[in-house]
Amino acid sequence: MAAVQILTAAADGDIPLVKKLAERLRKSGKGLEQVVEEIKDKRIRRRGPLHLAAWGGKLEMCRFLIKEFLLDIDGVDEEGVTALNFAILGSKSTAVVRLLLDRGADPNKADQNGITPLHNATIQGTYEIAELLLSKGAYVDSVCEKGASLHIAAEDGNVEMMEVLLRHQADPKRTVRLFYTPLTVAIFASSLDCVEQLIKAGADVNAGRPVTPLVVAANDGLTDCIKCLLEAGADANIPDESGRMPVEIAASQGWMECVEILFPHTIPIARFPDWSIDGIIQHAKSGSPKTQDHFPKEYDGSSLKAQGETAFLEKDYANALASYSMAVETNPSNSTLYAKRSLCCLRMGEYDKALDDAYTYRDMEPDLSNSCSEQAAALILLKVNSEFKCEDDIIIRYDDNAAVIIDQKGNPKGTRVFGAIAEELRELNFTKIVSLAPESLMGKDTIADLLTSIRNVDMNKKGTVRIEKLD
């Protein structure tokens, strides 16, 4: 009963009562540690008196508890939430936050969901607390399920908080969930002020392919945002995942003014018989061009595939992906298209999508006897995700530009662009690189044969498959 009363008194800021109740517990023969442990109430997720005092903004009570009870300043409840987070979420007391930080509270200690004090300060819109946290060492770009703090401010359309974060070097190009930069999130929030602020700070107006800021703005009919993006150099010829250009997206949604703005910036699209504003609108009204029925006869799967291959050779992976996706719609039984699309996704860092297409190809073509380089890459990716085992961390490199990183258990650590990988490998202490040309798979009956050749490779023998030790 005394423990519960102490919690109530702490929340009320009643220091004399807390002293009296704590002394009663001590006289019962309990040590300080036992007293503190009993005070944590399971009924309220093991939150202690410091949590409740911080929530209520009881500055002197917090000071007393830290000094007299020697409480762990970073003690957490069942959800991993500290008193510092409670002060921000509850009373929003700058004085309490400053006290906790001065007594050593960790400004970067996250809860079970990865939410840090700075995330909470951003969510609450408490600029002074955000400034205080950042001045005490809070990491400005830490990421939780909502993104980094800059993403959160953008989602809320909070320009003032965004200015605070950017002043402390928040990264305006930070990408989360594959596509979303703060700029993209700001457009989702229809916040022109945030869009302008982020562009001024150096945000990439073409980032997040295939979900670029212009794609999002065209879909939502945000004329002012579209104008702002175009003035900042946004490319109106980057398609979405289905291969549609922003002008098509705007037309399909009925945003006439957006179509008029985007049209002069868009390269004529071959599948449109009438390349004009009216022609685009009419084409949109007739239905989506994503199915085979809506392609002109001369714009069949073969030409789409050729267009994809041209874009791929130019390292324009977003447009290559769009072309291959449309080609899949016209010819879904062509297994090679899935392998090619998998390689595009791999190059763009969309690992899950690459693996999905690799599985699709594997199911359609289990025999590797007629494999091509794209199929080889897709199947390497597929295999290392499941069965491959090795003694050391390695890199499987399937060409000069990209690689798949594998740990000792055979699990992929991710895909990397190979050009700048050497220093990163040294930092991660990788000991081996397995390098192979995709054509080395030609004639292999199974992936197992390939993996056997990798395991048994003669390190002194030159060839397309080799192991290199790093310095």
Coordinates of C-alpha atoms in Angstrom, one line a residue:
M1 CA 0.0 0.0 0.0
A2 CA 2.8 2.4 0.9
A3 CA 4.4 1.8 -2.6
V4 CA 1.2 2.8 -4.3
Q5 CA 0.9 5.9 -2.1
I6 CA 4.5 6.9 -3.0
L7 CA 3.6 6.8 -6.7
T8 CA 0.6 9.0 -6.1
A9 CA 2.6 11.4 -4.0
A10 CA 5.3 11.6 -6.6
A11 CA 2.7 12.4 -9.3
D12 CA 1.3 15.2 -7.0
G13 CA 4.8 16.5 -6.2
D14 CA 4.2 15.9 -2.4
I15 CA 7.8 15.6 -1.2
P16 CA 7.0 15.4 2.6
L17 CA 4.6 12.5 2.0
V18 CA 7.1 10.6 -0.2
K19 CA 9.8 11.1 2.5
K20 CA 7.4 9.8 5.2
L21 CA 6.3 6.7 3.2
A22 CA 9.8 5.8 2.1
E23 CA 11.0 6.0 5.7
R24 CA 8.1 3.7 6.7
L25 CA 9.3 1.1 4.1
R26 CA 12.9 1.4 5.3
K27 CA 11.8 0.8 8.9
S28 CA 10.1 -2.4 7.8
G29 CA 13.6 -3.8 7.1
K30 CA 13.8 -3.3 3.4
G31 CA 16.9 -1.9 1.7
L32 CA 16.9 1.0 -0.7
E33 CA 17.0 -1.2 -3.8
Q34 CA 14.1 -3.3 -2.6
V35 CA 12.1 -0.2 -1.7
V36 CA 12.7 1.3 -5.2
E37 CA 11.7 -2.0 -6.8
E38 CA 8.5 -2.3 -4.9
I39 CA 7.5 1.2 -5.9
K40 CA 7.4 0.2 -9.5
D41 CA 3.8 -0.7 -10.0
K42 CA 3.1 -3.6 -12.4
R43 CA -0.5 -2.3 -12.8
I44 CA 0.9 0.7 -14.6
R45 CA 3.6 -1.1 -16.7
R46 CA 6.3 -0.9 -14.0
R47 CA 6.5 2.9 -14.2
G48 CA 8.3 4.4 -11.2
P49 CA 7.9 7.6 -9.3
L50 CA 10.4 9.5 -11.5
H51 CA 8.3 8.6 -14.6
L52 CA 5.1 10.0 -12.9
A53 CA 6.8 13.1 -11.5
A54 CA 8.3 13.9 -15.0
W55 CA 5.0 13.4 -16.6
G56 CA 3.4 15.9 -14.3
G57 CA 6.3 18.4 -14.6
K58 CA 7.1 18.2 -10.9
L59 CA 10.6 19.6 -11.1
E60 CA 11.5 19.6 -7.3
M61 CA 10.1 16.1 -6.9
C62 CA 12.3 14.9 -9.8
R63 CA 15.3 16.6 -8.2
F64 CA 14.4 14.9 -4.8
L65 CA 13.9 11.4 -6.2
I66 CA 17.2 11.5 -8.2
K67 CA 19.1 12.6 -5.1
E68 CA 17.4 10.7 -2.3
F69 CA 16.4 7.5 -4.0
L70 CA 19.5 7.3 -6.3
L71 CA 17.1 6.3 -9.1
D72 CA 18.5 5.1 -12.4
I73 CA 18.0 8.2 -14.6
D74 CA 17.5 6.1 -17.6
G75 CA 15.3 3.5 -16.0
V76 CA 12.5 2.2 -18.3
D77 CA 9.0 0.9 -18.0
E78 CA 7.7 -2.3 -19.6
E79 CA 7.7 -0.5 -23.0
G80 CA 11.2 0.8 -22.7
V81 CA 10.1 4.4 -22.1
T82 CA 12.4 6.6 -19.9
A83 CA 11.5 9.4 -17.6
L84 CA 12.9 11.8 -20.2
N85 CA 10.4 10.6 -22.7
F86 CA 7.6 10.9 -20.1
A87 CA 8.6 14.6 -19.5
I88 CA 8.3 15.3 -23.2
L89 CA 5.1 13.4 -23.7
G90 CA 3.3 14.6 -20.6
S91 CA 4.1 18.0 -19.1
K92 CA 6.4 19.1 -21.9
S93 CA 8.4 20.8 -19.2
T94 CA 11.7 22.2 -20.5
A95 CA 12.9 22.6 -16.9
V96 CA 12.3 18.9 -16.1
V97 CA 13.9 17.9 -19.4
R98 CA 17.0 20.1 -18.7
L99 CA 17.3 18.6 -15.1
L100 CA 17.2 15.0 -16.4
L101 CA 19.7 15.8 -19.1
D102 CA 22.0 17.6 -16.6
R103 CA 21.8 14.5 -14.4
G104 CA 23.0 12.3 -17.2
A105 CA 19.8 11.1 -19.0
D106 CA 20.6 9.6 -22.4
P107 CA 19.1 11.9 -25.1
N108 CA 19.2 9.0 -27.6
K109 CA 17.7 6.2 -25.5
A110 CA 14.8 4.8 -27.6
D111 CA 11.8 2.8 -26.5
Q112 CA 10.8 -0.6 -27.8
N113 CA 9.5 1.0 -31.0
G114 CA 12.8 2.9 -31.7
I115 CA 11.2 6.2 -30.7
T116 CA 13.8 8.6 -29.2
P117 CA 13.2 11.7 -27.1
L118 CA 13.8 13.8 -30.2
H119 CA 11.2 11.9 -32.1
N120 CA 8.7 12.6 -29.3
A121 CA 9.7 16.3 -29.2
T122 CA 9.1 16.5 -32.9
I123 CA 5.8 14.8 -32.6
Q124 CA 4.7 17.2 -29.8
G125 CA 6.0 20.2 -31.6
T126 CA 8.1 21.4 -28.7
Y127 CA 10.8 23.4 -30.4
E128 CA 12.7 24.5 -27.2
I129 CA 12.9 20.9 -26.0
A130 CA 14.1 19.8 -29.4
E131 CA 16.8 22.5 -29.4
L132 CA 17.8 21.4 -25.9
L133 CA 18.0 17.7 -26.8
L134 CA 20.1 18.5 -29.9
S135 CA 22.5 20.7 -27.9
K136 CA 23.0 17.7 -25.5
G137 CA 24.0 15.3 -28.2
A138 CA 20.7 13.9 -29.6
Y139 CA 21.3 12.3 -32.9
V140 CA 19.2 14.3 -35.4
D141 CA 18.8 11.5 -38.0
S142 CA 17.8 8.6 -35.9
V143 CA 15.0 6.5 -37.5
C144 CA 11.9 5.0 -36.0
E145 CA 8.8 3.5 -37.6
K146 CA 7.7 7.0 -38.6
G147 CA 11.0 7.8 -40.2
A148 CA 13.6 10.3 -39.0
S149 CA 12.5 13.5 -37.1
L150 CA 12.6 15.4 -40.3
H151 CA 10.1 13.0 -41.9
I152 CA 7.9 13.5 -38.8
A153 CA 8.0 17.3 -39.1
A154 CA 7.3 17.1 -42.8
E155 CA 4.3 14.8 -42.2
D156 CA 2.9 17.4 -39.8
G157 CA 3.7 20.3 -42.1
N158 CA 5.7 21.8 -39.2
V159 CA 8.0 24.3 -40.9
E160 CA 9.3 25.7 -37.6
M161 CA 10.4 22.3 -36.3
M162 CA 11.9 21.5 -39.7
E163 CA 14.0 24.7 -39.4
V164 CA 15.3 23.6 -36.0
L165 CA 16.3 20.1 -37.3
L166 CA 17.9 21.5 -40.5
R167 CA 19.9 24.0 -38.4
H168 CA 21.4 20.9 -36.6
Q169 CA 22.3 19.3 -39.9
A170 CA 19.3 16.9 -40.4
D171 CA 19.7 15.1 -43.7
P172 CA 17.0 16.3 -46.2
K173 CA 17.9 13.4 -48.5
R174 CA 17.4 10.6 -45.9
T175 CA 15.3 7.7 -47.4
V176 CA 13.1 5.4 -45.3
R177 CA 10.9 2.5 -46.4
L178 CA 12.7 2.3 -49.8
F179 CA 11.2 5.4 -51.3
Y180 CA 10.3 8.1 -48.8
T181 CA 12.4 11.2 -48.3
P182 CA 11.3 14.1 -46.2
L183 CA 10.4 15.9 -49.4
T184 CA 8.1 13.1 -50.5
V185 CA 6.4 13.0 -47.1
A186 CA 5.9 16.8 -47.2
I187 CA 4.1 16.4 -50.5
F188 CA 1.9 13.7 -49.1
A189 CA 1.1 16.3 -46.4
S190 CA 0.3 18.9 -49.1
S191 CA 2.7 21.3 -47.4
L192 CA 4.1 23.7 -49.9
D193 CA 6.0 25.6 -47.2
C194 CA 7.8 22.4 -46.1
V195 CA 8.5 21.5 -49.8
E196 CA 10.2 24.9 -50.3
Q197 CA 12.1 24.6 -47.1
L198 CA 13.5 21.2 -48.0
I199 CA 14.4 22.2 -51.5
K200 CA 16.3 25.2 -50.1
A201 CA 18.1 22.8 -47.8
G202 CA 19.3 20.6 -50.7
A203 CA 16.7 17.9 -51.0
D204 CA 16.9 15.7 -54.1
V205 CA 13.8 16.5 -56.1
N206 CA 14.2 13.3 -58.1
A207 CA 14.8 10.9 -55.2
G208 CA 12.8 7.9 -54.2
R209 CA 12.3 6.4 -57.6
P210 CA 9.8 5.2 -58.6
V211 CA 7.8 7.1 -56.0
T212 CA 9.3 10.5 -56.8
P213 CA 8.0 13.8 -55.4
L214 CA 6.6 14.7 -58.8
V215 CA 4.8 11.4 -59.1
V216 CA 3.1 12.0 -55.7
A217 CA 2.3 15.6 -56.5
A218 CA 0.8 14.7 -59.8
N219 CA -1.4 12.0 -58.2
D220 CA -2.7 14.4 -55.6
G221 CA -3.2 17.4 -58.0
L222 CA -0.8 19.7 -56.1
T223 CA -0.3 22.4 -58.8
D224 CA 1.8 24.7 -56.6
C225 CA 4.1 21.8 -55.5
I226 CA 4.5 20.6 -59.1
K227 CA 5.5 24.1 -60.2
C228 CA 8.0 24.3 -57.3
L229 CA 9.5 20.9 -58.1
L230 CA 9.8 21.7 -61.8
E231 CA 11.5 25.0 -61.0
A232 CA 14.0 23.1 -58.8
G233 CA 14.8 20.7 -61.6
A234 CA 12.5 17.8 -61.1
D235 CA 12.4 15.4 -64.1
A236 CA 8.9 15.0 -65.5
N237 CA 10.1 11.9 -67.4
I238 CA 10.7 9.5 -64.5
P239 CA 7.9 6.9 -64.5
D240 CA 6.1 5.4 -61.5
E241 CA 6.4 1.6 -60.8
S242 CA 3.7 0.9 -63.4
G243 CA 5.5 2.9 -66.1
R244 CA 3.2 6.0 -66.1
M245 CA 4.7 9.4 -66.4
P246 CA 3.6 12.2 -64.0
V247 CA 1.5 13.8 -66.8
E248 CA -0.4 10.5 -67.3
I249 CA -1.0 10.1 -63.6
A250 CA -2.4 13.6 -63.4
A251 CA -4.6 13.0 -66.4
S252 CA -5.9 9.7 -65.0
Q253 CA -6.9 11.6 -61.8
G254 CA -8.6 14.4 -63.8
W255 CA -6.2 17.1 -62.8
M256 CA -6.4 19.2 -65.9
E257 CA -4.2 22.1 -64.7
C258 CA -1.5 19.7 -63.6
V259 CA -1.6 18.1 -67.1
E260 CA -1.1 21.6 -68.6
I261 CA 1.8 22.3 -66.3
L262 CA 3.5 19.0 -66.9
F263 CA 2.9 18.6 -70.6
P264 CA 5.7 21.0 -71.8
H265 CA 8.2 19.2 -69.6
T266 CA 7.4 15.7 -70.8
I267 CA 9.0 13.9 -73.7
P268 CA 6.4 12.5 -76.2
I269 CA 5.3 9.0 -75.3
A270 CA 5.1 6.5 -78.2
R271 CA 2.0 4.7 -77.0
F272 CA -0.1 7.9 -77.2
P273 CA -1.5 8.2 -80.7
D274 CA -2.3 11.9 -80.2
W275 CA 0.5 13.6 -78.2
S276 CA -1.4 16.7 -77.0
I277 CA -3.1 17.8 -73.8
D278 CA -6.5 16.8 -75.1
G279 CA -5.0 13.5 -76.5
I280 CA -3.5 12.6 -73.1
I281 CA -6.8 13.4 -71.3
Q282 CA -8.8 11.3 -73.8
H283 CA -6.3 8.5 -73.5
A284 CA -6.7 8.6 -69.7
K285 CA -10.5 8.5 -70.0
S286 CA -10.3 5.4 -72.3
G287 CA -8.6 3.5 -69.6
S288 CA -5.2 2.6 -68.2
P289 CA -2.4 1.8 -70.6
K290 CA -1.1 -0.9 -68.3
T291 CA -2.9 -3.8 -70.0
Q292 CA -2.1 -5.3 -73.3
D293 CA -5.4 -4.2 -74.9
H294 CA -4.4 -0.5 -74.5
F295 CA -1.0 -0.8 -76.3
P296 CA -0.8 0.0 -80.0
K297 CA 0.1 -3.1 -82.0
E298 CA 3.5 -1.7 -82.8
Y299 CA 4.2 -1.1 -79.1
D300 CA 4.2 -4.8 -78.0
G301 CA 6.1 -6.7 -75.4
S302 CA 9.2 -7.0 -77.7
S303 CA 9.6 -3.2 -78.1
L304 CA 9.0 -2.7 -74.4
K305 CA 11.7 -5.2 -73.6
A306 CA 14.0 -3.5 -76.0
Q307 CA 13.3 -0.2 -74.5
G308 CA 14.0 -1.6 -71.0
E309 CA 17.3 -3.0 -72.2
T310 CA 18.3 0.3 -73.7
A311 CA 17.5 2.1 -70.4
F312 CA 19.3 -0.6 -68.4
L313 CA 22.5 -0.2 -70.5
E314 CA 22.3 3.6 -69.8
K315 CA 22.0 2.7 -66.1
D316 CA 18.6 4.4 -66.1
Y317 CA 17.2 1.6 -63.9
A318 CA 13.9 3.4 -63.0
N319 CA 12.9 3.6 -66.6
A320 CA 14.2 0.1 -67.3
L321 CA 12.1 -1.2 -64.4
A322 CA 9.0 0.6 -65.8
S323 CA 9.5 -0.9 -69.3
Y324 CA 10.0 -4.4 -68.0
S325 CA 6.9 -4.0 -65.8
M326 CA 4.8 -3.0 -68.8
A327 CA 6.3 -5.8 -70.8
V328 CA 5.3 -8.3 -68.1
E329 CA 1.7 -7.0 -68.4
T330 CA 1.8 -7.7 -72.1
N331 CA 3.6 -11.1 -71.8
P332 CA 3.3 -12.5 -68.3
S333 CA 4.6 -15.9 -69.4
N334 CA 8.0 -14.6 -70.3
S335 CA 10.2 -15.6 -67.4
T336 CA 13.2 -13.6 -68.6
L337 CA 11.3 -10.4 -68.0
Y338 CA 11.0 -11.2 -64.3
A339 CA 14.8 -11.9 -64.1
K340 CA 15.5 -8.6 -65.8
R341 CA 13.1 -6.8 -63.5
S342 CA 14.7 -8.4 -60.5
L343 CA 18.1 -7.1 -61.6
C344 CA 16.7 -3.6 -61.9
C345 CA 15.2 -3.7 -58.4
L346 CA 18.5 -5.0 -57.1
R347 CA 20.4 -2.1 -58.7
M348 CA 17.9 0.3 -57.2
G349 CA 18.3 -1.2 -53.7
E350 CA 14.7 -2.6 -53.6
Y351 CA 15.8 -6.0 -52.2
D352 CA 12.5 -7.4 -51.3
K353 CA 11.0 -6.7 -54.8
A354 CA 14.1 -8.2 -56.4
L355 CA 13.7 -11.4 -54.4
D356 CA 10.0 -11.7 -55.3
D357 CA 10.8 -11.6 -59.0
A358 CA 13.7 -14.0 -58.4
Y359 CA 11.3 -16.5 -56.8
T360 CA 8.8 -16.0 -59.7
Y361 CA 11.5 -16.7 -62.2
R362 CA 12.7 -19.8 -60.3
D363 CA 9.1 -21.2 -60.2
M364 CA 8.8 -20.6 -64.0
E365 CA 12.3 -21.8 -65.0
P366 CA 13.8 -24.3 -62.6
D367 CA 16.4 -25.4 -65.2
L368 CA 19.4 -23.1 -65.6
S369 CA 20.7 -24.7 -68.8
N370 CA 19.6 -21.7 -70.9
S371 CA 20.3 -19.0 -68.4
C372 CA 21.2 -15.4 -69.2
S373 CA 23.1 -12.9 -67.1
E374 CA 20.0 -11.4 -65.6
Q375 CA 18.6 -14.8 -64.7
A376 CA 21.9 -15.7 -63.1
A377 CA 21.9 -12.6 -61.0
A378 CA 18.3 -13.2 -59.9
L379 CA 19.0 -16.8 -59.0
I380 CA 22.2 -16.0 -57.1
L381 CA 20.1 -13.5 -55.1
L382 CA 17.5 -16.2 -54.5
K383 CA 19.9 -18.9 -53.5
V384 CA 22.0 -16.8 -51.0
N385 CA 18.8 -15.9 -49.3
S386 CA 18.1 -19.5 -48.4
E387 CA 20.7 -22.2 -48.5
F388 CA 24.2 -20.9 -49.0
K389 CA 26.6 -21.4 -46.1
C390 CA 30.2 -20.2 -45.8
E391 CA 32.9 -19.9 -43.1
D392 CA 33.4 -16.2 -43.5
D393 CA 31.5 -13.1 -44.5
I394 CA 31.7 -12.8 -48.2
I395 CA 30.6 -10.8 -51.2
I396 CA 29.0 -12.4 -54.2
R397 CA 29.6 -10.0 -57.0
Y398 CA 27.7 -10.7 -60.2
D399 CA 29.2 -7.8 -62.2
D400 CA 31.3 -4.7 -61.8
N401 CA 28.5 -2.6 -60.4
A402 CA 26.7 -4.5 -57.7
A403 CA 27.1 -7.2 -55.1
V404 CA 25.2 -9.3 -52.5
I405 CA 26.7 -9.4 -49.0
I406 CA 26.4 -12.7 -47.2
D407 CA 27.2 -13.4 -43.5
Q408 CA 28.6 -16.5 -41.9
K409 CA 25.1 -18.1 -41.7
G410 CA 24.3 -17.5 -45.4
N411 CA 22.0 -14.6 -44.7
P412 CA 22.1 -11.6 -47.0
K413 CA 23.1 -8.4 -45.4
G414 CA 22.0 -6.4 -48.3
T415 CA 23.0 -5.2 -51.8
R416 CA 25.7 -2.6 -52.4
V417 CA 26.9 -0.6 -55.4
F418 CA 30.4 -2.0 -55.9
G419 CA 32.2 1.2 -57.0
A420 CA 32.6 2.5 -53.4
I421 CA 32.5 -0.8 -51.5
A422 CA 36.2 -1.4 -50.6
E423 CA 36.3 1.0 -47.6
E424 CA 33.0 -0.2 -46.4
L425 CA 34.1 -3.8 -46.5
R426 CA 37.2 -3.0 -44.4
E427 CA 35.0 -1.3 -41.9
L428 CA 32.8 -4.4 -41.7
N429 CA 35.8 -6.7 -41.5
F430 CA 34.9 -8.8 -44.5
T431 CA 37.5 -11.4 -45.2
K432 CA 36.6 -12.7 -48.7
I433 CA 35.1 -11.6 -51.9
V434 CA 33.6 -14.2 -54.3
S435 CA 33.6 -12.6 -57.7
L436 CA 32.0 -14.2 -60.7
A437 CA 30.9 -13.3 -64.1
P438 CA 27.2 -14.1 -64.8
E439 CA 28.1 -16.2 -67.8
S440 CA 29.9 -18.6 -65.5
L441 CA 26.4 -20.0 -64.8
M442 CA 25.9 -21.0 -68.4
G443 CA 25.4 -24.7 -68.7
K444 CA 25.1 -25.3 -64.9
D445 CA 22.3 -27.7 -64.2
T446 CA 21.6 -26.4 -60.7
I447 CA 22.5 -23.5 -58.5
A448 CA 24.1 -26.2 -56.1
D449 CA 26.7 -26.8 -58.8
L450 CA 27.6 -23.2 -58.8
L451 CA 27.8 -23.0 -55.1
T452 CA 30.0 -26.1 -55.0
S453 CA 32.3 -24.4 -57.5
I454 CA 32.5 -21.4 -55.2
R455 CA 33.3 -23.5 -52.2
N456 CA 36.0 -25.5 -53.9
V457 CA 37.5 -22.7 -55.9
D458 CA 41.3 -22.8 -56.3
M459 CA 42.5 -19.4 -55.0
N460 CA 45.6 -19.6 -57.2
K461 CA 43.6 -20.3 -60.4
K462 CA 42.6 -17.5 -62.6
G463 CA 39.0 -17.5 -64.0
T464 CA 35.6 -16.1 -63.8
V465 CA 35.1 -17.4 -60.2
R466 CA 37.7 -16.4 -57.7
I467 CA 38.1 -15.6 -54.0
E468 CA 40.1 -12.5 -53.1
K469 CA 41.4 -11.8 -49.6
L470 CA 41.1 -8.2 -48.5
D471 CA 44.1 -6.4 -47.0

